[in-house]
PDB file of N, CA and C in Angstrom:
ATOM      1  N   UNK A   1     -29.250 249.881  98.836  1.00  0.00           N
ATOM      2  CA  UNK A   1     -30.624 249.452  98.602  1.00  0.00           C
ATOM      3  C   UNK A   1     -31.076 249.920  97.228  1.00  0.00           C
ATOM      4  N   UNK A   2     -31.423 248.783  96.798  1.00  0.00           N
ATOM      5  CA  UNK A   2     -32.526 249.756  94.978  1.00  0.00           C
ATOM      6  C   UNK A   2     -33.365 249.772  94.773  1.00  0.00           C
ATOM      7  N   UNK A   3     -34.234 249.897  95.822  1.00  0.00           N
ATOM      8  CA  UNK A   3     -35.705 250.617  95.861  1.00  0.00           C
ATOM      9  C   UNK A   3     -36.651 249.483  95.300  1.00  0.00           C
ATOM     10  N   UNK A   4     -36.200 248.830  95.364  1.00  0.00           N
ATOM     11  CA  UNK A   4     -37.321 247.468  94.723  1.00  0.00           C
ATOM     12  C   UNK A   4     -37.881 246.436  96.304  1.00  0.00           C
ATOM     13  N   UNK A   5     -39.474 246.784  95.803  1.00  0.00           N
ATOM     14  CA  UNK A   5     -39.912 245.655  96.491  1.00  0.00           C
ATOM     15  C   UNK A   5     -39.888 244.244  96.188  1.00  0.00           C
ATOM     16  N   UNK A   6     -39.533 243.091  97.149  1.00  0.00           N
ATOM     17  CA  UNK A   6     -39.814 241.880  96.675  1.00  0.00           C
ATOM     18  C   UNK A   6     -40.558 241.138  97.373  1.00  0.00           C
ATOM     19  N   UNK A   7     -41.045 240.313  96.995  1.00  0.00           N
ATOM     20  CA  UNK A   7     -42.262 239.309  97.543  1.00  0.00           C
ATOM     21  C   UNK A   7     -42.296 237.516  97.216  1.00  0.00           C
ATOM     22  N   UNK A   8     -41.908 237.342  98.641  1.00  0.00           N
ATOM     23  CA  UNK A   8     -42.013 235.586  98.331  1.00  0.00           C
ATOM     24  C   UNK A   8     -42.905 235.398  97.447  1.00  0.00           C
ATOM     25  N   UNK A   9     -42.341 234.650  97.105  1.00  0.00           N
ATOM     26  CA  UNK A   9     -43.549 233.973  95.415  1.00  0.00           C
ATOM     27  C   UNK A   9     -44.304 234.449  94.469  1.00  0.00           C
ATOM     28  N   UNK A  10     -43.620 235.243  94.204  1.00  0.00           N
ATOM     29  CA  UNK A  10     -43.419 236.383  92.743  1.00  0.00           C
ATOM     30  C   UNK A  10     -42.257 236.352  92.248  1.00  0.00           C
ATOM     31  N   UNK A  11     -42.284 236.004  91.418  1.00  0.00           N
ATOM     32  CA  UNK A  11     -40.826 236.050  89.850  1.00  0.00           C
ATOM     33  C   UNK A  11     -40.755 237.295  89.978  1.00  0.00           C
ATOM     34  N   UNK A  12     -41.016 238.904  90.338  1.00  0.00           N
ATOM     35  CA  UNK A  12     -40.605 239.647  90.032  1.00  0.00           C
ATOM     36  C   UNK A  12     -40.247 240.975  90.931  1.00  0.00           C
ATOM     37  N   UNK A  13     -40.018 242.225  90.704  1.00  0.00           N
ATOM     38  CA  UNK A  13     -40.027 242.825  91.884  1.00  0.00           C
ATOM     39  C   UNK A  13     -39.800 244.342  91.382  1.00  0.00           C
ATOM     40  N   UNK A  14     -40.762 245.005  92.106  1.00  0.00           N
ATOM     41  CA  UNK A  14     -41.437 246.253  92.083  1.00  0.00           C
ATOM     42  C   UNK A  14     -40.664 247.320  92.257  1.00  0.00           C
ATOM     43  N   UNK A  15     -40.574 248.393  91.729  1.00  0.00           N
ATOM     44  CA  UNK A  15     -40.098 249.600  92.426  1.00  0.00           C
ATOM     45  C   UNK A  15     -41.531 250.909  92.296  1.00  0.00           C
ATOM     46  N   UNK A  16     -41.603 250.789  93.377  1.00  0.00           N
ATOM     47  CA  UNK A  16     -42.933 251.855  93.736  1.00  0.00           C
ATOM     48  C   UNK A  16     -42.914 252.915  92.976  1.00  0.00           C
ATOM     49  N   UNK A  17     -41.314 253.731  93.182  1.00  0.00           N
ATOM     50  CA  UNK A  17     -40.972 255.401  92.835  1.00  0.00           C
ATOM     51  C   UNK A  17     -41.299 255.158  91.292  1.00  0.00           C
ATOM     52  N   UNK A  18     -41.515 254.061  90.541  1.00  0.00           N
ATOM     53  CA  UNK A  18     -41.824 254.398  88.864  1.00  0.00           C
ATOM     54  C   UNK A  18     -42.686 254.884  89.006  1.00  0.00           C
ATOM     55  N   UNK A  19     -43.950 254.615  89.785  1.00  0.00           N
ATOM     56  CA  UNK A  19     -45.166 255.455  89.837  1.00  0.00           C
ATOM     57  C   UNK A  19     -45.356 256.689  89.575  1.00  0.00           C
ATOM     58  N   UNK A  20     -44.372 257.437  90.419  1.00  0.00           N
ATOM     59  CA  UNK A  20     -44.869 259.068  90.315  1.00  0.00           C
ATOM     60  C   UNK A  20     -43.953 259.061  88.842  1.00  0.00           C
ATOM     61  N   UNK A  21     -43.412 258.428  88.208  1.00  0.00           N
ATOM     62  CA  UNK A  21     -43.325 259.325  86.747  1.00  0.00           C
ATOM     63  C   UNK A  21     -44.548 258.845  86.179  1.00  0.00           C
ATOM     64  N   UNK A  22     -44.585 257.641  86.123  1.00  0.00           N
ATOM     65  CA  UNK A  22     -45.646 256.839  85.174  1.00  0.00           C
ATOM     66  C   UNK A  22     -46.754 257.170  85.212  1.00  0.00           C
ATOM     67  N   UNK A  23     -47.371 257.631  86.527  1.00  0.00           N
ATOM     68  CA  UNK A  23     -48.983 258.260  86.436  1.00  0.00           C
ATOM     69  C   UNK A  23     -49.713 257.187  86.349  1.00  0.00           C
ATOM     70  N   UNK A  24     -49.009 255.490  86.046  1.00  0.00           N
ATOM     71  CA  UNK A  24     -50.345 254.950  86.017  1.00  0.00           C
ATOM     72  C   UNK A  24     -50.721 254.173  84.447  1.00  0.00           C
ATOM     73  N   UNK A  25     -49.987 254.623  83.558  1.00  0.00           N
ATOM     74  CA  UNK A  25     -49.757 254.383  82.286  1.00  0.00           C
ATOM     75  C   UNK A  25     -49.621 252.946  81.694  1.00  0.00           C
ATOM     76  N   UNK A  26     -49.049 252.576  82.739  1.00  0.00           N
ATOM     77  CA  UNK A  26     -48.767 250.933  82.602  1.00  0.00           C
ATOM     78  C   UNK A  26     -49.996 250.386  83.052  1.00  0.00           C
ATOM     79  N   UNK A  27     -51.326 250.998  83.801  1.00  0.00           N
ATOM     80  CA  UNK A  27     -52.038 250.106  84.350  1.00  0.00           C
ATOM     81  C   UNK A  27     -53.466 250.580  83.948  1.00  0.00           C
ATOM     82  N   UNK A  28     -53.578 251.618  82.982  1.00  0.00           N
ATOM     83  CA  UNK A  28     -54.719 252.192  81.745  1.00  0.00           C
ATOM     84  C   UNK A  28     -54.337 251.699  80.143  1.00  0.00           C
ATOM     85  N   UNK A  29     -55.829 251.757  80.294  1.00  0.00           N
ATOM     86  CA  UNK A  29     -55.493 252.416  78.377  1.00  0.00           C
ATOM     87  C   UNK A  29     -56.266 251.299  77.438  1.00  0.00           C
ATOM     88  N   UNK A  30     -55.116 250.498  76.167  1.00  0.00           N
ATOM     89  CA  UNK A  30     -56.253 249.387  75.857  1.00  0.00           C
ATOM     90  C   UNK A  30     -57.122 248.516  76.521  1.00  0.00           C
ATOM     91  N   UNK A  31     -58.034 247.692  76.052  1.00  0.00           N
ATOM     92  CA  UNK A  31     -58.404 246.412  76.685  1.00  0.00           C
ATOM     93  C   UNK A  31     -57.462 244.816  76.714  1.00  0.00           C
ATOM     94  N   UNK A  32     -57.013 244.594  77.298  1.00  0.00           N
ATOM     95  CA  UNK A  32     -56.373 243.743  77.483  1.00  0.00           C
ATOM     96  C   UNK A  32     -56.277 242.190  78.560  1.00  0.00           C
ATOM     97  N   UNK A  33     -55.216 241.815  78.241  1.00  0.00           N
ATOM     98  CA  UNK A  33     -55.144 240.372  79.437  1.00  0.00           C
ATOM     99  C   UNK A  33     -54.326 240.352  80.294  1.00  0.00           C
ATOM    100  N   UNK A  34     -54.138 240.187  81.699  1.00  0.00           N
ATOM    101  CA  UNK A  34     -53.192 240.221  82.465  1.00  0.00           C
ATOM    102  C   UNK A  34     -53.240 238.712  83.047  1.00  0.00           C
ATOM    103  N   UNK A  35     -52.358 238.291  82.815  1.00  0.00           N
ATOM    104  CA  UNK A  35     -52.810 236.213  83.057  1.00  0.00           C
ATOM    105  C   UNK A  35     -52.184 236.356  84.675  1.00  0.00           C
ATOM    106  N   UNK A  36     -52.836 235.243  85.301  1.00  0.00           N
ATOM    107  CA  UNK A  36     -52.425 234.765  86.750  1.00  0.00           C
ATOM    108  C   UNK A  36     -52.048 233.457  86.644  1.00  0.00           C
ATOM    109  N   UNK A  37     -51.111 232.890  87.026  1.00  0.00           N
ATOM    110  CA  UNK A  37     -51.391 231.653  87.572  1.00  0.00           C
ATOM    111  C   UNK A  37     -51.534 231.239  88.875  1.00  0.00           C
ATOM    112  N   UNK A  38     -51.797 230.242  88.983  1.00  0.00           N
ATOM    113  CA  UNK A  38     -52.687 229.350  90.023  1.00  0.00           C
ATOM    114  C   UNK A  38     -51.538 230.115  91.045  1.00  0.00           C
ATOM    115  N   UNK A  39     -50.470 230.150  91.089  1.00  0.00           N
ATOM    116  CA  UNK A  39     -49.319 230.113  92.267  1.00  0.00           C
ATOM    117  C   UNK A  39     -49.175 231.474  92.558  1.00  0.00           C
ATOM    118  N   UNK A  40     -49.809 232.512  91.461  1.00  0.00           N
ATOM    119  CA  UNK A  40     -49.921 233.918  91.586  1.00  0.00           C
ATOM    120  C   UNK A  40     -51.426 234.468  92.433  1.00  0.00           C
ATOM    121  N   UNK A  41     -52.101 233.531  92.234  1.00  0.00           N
ATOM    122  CA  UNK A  41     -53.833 233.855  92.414  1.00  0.00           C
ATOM    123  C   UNK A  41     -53.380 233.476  94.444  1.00  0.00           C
ATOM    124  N   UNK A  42     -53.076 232.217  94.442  1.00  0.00           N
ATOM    125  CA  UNK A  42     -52.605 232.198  95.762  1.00  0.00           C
ATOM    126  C   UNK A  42     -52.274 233.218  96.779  1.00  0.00           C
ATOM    127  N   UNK A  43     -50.952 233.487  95.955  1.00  0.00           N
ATOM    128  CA  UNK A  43     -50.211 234.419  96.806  1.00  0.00           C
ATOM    129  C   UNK A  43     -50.970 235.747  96.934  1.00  0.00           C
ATOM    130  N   UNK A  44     -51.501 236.456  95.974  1.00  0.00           N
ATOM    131  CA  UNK A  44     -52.182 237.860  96.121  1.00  0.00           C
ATOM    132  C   UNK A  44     -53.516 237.803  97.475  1.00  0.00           C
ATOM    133  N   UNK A  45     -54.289 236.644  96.479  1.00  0.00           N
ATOM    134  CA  UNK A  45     -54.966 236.362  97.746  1.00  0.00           C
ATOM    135  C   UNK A  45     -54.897 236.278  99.341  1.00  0.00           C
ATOM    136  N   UNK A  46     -54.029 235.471  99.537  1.00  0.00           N
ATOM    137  CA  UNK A  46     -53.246 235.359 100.854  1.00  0.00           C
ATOM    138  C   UNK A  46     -52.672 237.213 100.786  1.00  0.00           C
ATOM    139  N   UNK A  47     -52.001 237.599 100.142  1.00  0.00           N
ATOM    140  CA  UNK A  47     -51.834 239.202 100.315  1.00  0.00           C
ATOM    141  C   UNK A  47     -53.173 240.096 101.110  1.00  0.00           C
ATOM    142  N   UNK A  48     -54.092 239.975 100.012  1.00  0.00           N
ATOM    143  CA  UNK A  48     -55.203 240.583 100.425  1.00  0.00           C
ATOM    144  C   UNK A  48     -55.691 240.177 101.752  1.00  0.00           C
ATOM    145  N   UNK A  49     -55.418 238.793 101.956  1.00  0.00           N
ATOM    146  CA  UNK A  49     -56.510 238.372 103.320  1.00  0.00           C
ATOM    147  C   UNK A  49     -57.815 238.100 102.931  1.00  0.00           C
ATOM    148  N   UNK A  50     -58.087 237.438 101.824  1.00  0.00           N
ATOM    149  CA  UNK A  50     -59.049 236.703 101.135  1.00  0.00           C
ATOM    150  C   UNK A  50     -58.762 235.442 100.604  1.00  0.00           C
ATOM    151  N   UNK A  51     -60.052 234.987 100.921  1.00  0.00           N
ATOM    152  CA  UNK A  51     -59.991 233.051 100.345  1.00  0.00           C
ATOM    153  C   UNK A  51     -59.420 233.585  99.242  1.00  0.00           C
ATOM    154  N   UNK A  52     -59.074 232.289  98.570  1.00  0.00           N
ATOM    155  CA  UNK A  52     -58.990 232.463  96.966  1.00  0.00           C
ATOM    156  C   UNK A  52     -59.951 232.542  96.218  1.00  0.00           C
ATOM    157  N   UNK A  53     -61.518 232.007  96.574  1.00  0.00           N
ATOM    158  CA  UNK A  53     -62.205 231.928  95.919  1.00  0.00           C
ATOM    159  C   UNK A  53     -62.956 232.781  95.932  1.00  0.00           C
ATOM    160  N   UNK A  54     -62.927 234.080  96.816  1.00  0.00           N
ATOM    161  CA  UNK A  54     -63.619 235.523  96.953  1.00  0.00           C
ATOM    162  C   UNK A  54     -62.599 235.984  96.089  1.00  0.00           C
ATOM    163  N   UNK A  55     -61.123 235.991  96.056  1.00  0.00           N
ATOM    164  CA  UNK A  55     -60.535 236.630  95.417  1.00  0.00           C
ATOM    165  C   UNK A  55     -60.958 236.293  93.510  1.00  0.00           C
ATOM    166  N   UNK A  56     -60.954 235.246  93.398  1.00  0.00           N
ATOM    167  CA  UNK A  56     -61.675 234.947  92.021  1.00  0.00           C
ATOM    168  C   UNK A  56     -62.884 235.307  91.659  1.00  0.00           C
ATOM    169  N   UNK A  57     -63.500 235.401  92.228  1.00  0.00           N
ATOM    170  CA  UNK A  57     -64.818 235.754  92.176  1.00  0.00           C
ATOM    171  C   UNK A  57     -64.931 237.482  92.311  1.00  0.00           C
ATOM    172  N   UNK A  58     -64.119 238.152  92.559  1.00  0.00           N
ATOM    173  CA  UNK A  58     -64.151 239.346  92.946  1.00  0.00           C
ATOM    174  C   UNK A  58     -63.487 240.427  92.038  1.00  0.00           C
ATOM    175  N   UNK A  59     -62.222 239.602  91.488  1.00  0.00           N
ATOM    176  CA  UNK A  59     -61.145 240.359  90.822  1.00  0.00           C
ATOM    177  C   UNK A  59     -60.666 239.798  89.775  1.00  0.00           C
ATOM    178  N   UNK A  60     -61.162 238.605  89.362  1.00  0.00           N
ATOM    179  CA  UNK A  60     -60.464 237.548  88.495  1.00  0.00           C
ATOM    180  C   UNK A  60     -61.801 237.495  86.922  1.00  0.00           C
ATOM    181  N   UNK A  61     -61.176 237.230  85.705  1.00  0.00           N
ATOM    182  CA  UNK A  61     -62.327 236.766  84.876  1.00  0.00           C
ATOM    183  C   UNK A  61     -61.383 235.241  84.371  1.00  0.00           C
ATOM    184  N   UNK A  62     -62.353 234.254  83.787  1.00  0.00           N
ATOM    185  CA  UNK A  62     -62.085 233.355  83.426  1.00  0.00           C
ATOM    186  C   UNK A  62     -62.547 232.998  81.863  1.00  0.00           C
ATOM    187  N   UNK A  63     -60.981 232.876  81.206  1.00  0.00           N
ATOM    188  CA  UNK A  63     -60.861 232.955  80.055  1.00  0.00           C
ATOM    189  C   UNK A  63     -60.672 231.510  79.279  1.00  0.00           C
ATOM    190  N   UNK A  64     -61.359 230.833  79.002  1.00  0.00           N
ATOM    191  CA  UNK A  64     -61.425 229.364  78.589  1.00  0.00           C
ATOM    192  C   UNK A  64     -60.545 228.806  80.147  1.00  0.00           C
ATOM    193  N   UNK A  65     -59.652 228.509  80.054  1.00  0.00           N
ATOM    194  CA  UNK A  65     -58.745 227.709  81.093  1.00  0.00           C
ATOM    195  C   UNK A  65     -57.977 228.764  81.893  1.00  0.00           C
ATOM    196  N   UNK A  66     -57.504 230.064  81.453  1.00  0.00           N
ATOM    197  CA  UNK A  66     -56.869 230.668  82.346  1.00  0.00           C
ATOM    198  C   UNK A  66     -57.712 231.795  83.283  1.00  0.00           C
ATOM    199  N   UNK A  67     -57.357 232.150  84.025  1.00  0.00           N
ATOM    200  CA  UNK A  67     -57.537 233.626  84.926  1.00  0.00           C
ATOM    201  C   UNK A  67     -56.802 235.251  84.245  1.00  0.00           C
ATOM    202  N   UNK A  68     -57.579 235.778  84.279  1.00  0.00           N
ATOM    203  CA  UNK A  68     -56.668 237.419  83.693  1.00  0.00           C
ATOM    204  C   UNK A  68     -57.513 238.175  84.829  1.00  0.00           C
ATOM    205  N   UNK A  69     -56.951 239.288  85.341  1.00  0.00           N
ATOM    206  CA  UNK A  69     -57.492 240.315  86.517  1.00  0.00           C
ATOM    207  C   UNK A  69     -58.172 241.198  85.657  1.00  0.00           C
ATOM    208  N   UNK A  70     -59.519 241.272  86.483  1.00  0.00           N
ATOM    209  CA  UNK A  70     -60.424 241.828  85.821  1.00  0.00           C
ATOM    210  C   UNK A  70     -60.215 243.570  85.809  1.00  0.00           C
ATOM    211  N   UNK A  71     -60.804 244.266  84.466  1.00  0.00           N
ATOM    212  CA  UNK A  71     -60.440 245.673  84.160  1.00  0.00           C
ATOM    213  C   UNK A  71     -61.617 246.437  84.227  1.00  0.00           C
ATOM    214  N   UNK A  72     -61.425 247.579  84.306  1.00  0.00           N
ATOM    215  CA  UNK A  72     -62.821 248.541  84.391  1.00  0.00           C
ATOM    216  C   UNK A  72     -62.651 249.893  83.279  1.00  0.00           C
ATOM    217  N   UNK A  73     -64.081 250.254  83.268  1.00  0.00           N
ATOM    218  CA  UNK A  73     -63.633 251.235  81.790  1.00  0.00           C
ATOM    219  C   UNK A  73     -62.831 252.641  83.235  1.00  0.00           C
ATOM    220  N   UNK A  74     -62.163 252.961  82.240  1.00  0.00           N
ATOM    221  CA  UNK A  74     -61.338 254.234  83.015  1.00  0.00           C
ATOM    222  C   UNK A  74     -60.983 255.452  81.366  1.00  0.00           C
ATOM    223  N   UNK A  75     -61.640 257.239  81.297  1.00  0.00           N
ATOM    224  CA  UNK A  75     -61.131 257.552  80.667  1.00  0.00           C
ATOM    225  C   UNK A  75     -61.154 257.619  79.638  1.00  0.00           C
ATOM    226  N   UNK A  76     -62.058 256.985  78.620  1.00  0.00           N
ATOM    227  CA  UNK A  76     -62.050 256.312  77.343  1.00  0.00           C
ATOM    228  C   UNK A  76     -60.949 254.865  77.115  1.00  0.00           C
ATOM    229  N   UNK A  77     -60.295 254.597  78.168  1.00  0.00           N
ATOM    230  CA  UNK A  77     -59.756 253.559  78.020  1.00  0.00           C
ATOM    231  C   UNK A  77     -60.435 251.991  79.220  1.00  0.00           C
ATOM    232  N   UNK A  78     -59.170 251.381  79.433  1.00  0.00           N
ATOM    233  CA  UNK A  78     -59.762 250.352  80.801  1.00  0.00           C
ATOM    234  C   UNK A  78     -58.430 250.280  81.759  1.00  0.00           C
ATOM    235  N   UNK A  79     -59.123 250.365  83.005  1.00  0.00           N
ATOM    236  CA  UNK A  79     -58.002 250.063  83.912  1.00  0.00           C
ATOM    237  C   UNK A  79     -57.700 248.959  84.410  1.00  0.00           C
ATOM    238  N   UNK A  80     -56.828 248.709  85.263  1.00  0.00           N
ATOM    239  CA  UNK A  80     -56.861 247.499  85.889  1.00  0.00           C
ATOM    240  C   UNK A  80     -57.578 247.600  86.991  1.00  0.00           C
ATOM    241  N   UNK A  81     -58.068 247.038  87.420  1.00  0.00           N
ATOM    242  CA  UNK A  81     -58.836 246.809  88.883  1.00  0.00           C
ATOM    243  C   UNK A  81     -58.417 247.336  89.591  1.00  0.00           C
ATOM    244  N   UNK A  82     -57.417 246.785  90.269  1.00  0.00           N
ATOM    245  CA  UNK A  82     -56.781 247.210  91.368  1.00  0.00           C
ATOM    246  C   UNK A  82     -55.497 249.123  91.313  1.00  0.00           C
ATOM    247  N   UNK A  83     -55.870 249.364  90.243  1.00  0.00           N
ATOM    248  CA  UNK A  83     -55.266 251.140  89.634  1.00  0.00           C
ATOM    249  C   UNK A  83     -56.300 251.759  90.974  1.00  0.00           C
ATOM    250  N   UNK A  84     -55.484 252.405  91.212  1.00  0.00           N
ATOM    251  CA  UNK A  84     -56.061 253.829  92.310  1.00  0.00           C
ATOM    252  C   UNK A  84     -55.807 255.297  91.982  1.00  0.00           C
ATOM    253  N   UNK A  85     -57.046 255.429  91.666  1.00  0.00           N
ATOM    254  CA  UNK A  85     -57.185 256.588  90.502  1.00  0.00           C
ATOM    255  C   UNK A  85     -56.855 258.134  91.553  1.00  0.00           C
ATOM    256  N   UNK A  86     -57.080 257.760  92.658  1.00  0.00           N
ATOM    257  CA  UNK A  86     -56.568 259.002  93.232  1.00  0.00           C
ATOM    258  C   UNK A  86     -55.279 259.418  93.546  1.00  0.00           C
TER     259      UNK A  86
END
């Protein structure tokens, strides 16, 4: 096994244990864009157990035509939304 999570309908796949080195590093700091697409906004949603359109409305900003997950100030920097600071 190599410690990676995967998830129908995601191109990609996770390994949790980076966390405890990373602290989080990857998900602070500048202001930035994290893009969704339509087939990504879906699936999280359906993750969460929210319409899509609470999930947009909740977690999403809209950038001319695309979606990026919305950030919060964290630190002197910004986090991602969904970062769990504890």
């Amino acid at each position: 096994m190599d410690g990676l999570m995967y998830q129908e309908g995601f191109k990609y796949a996770f390994n949790p244990k980076a966390c405890q080195s990373c602290a989080g590093k990857c998900c602070i700091g500048e202001s930035g864009y994290i893009w969704v697409s339509n087939e990504e906004i879906e699936a999280i949603a359906k993750k969460l157990l929210l319409t899509k359109e609470s999930f947009i409305n909740n977690y999403l900003l809209k950038i001319r035509y695309r979606f990026t997950i919305k950030e919060i100030p964290y630190e002197g920097g910004y986090g991602c939304i969904f970062f769990n600071r504890e």
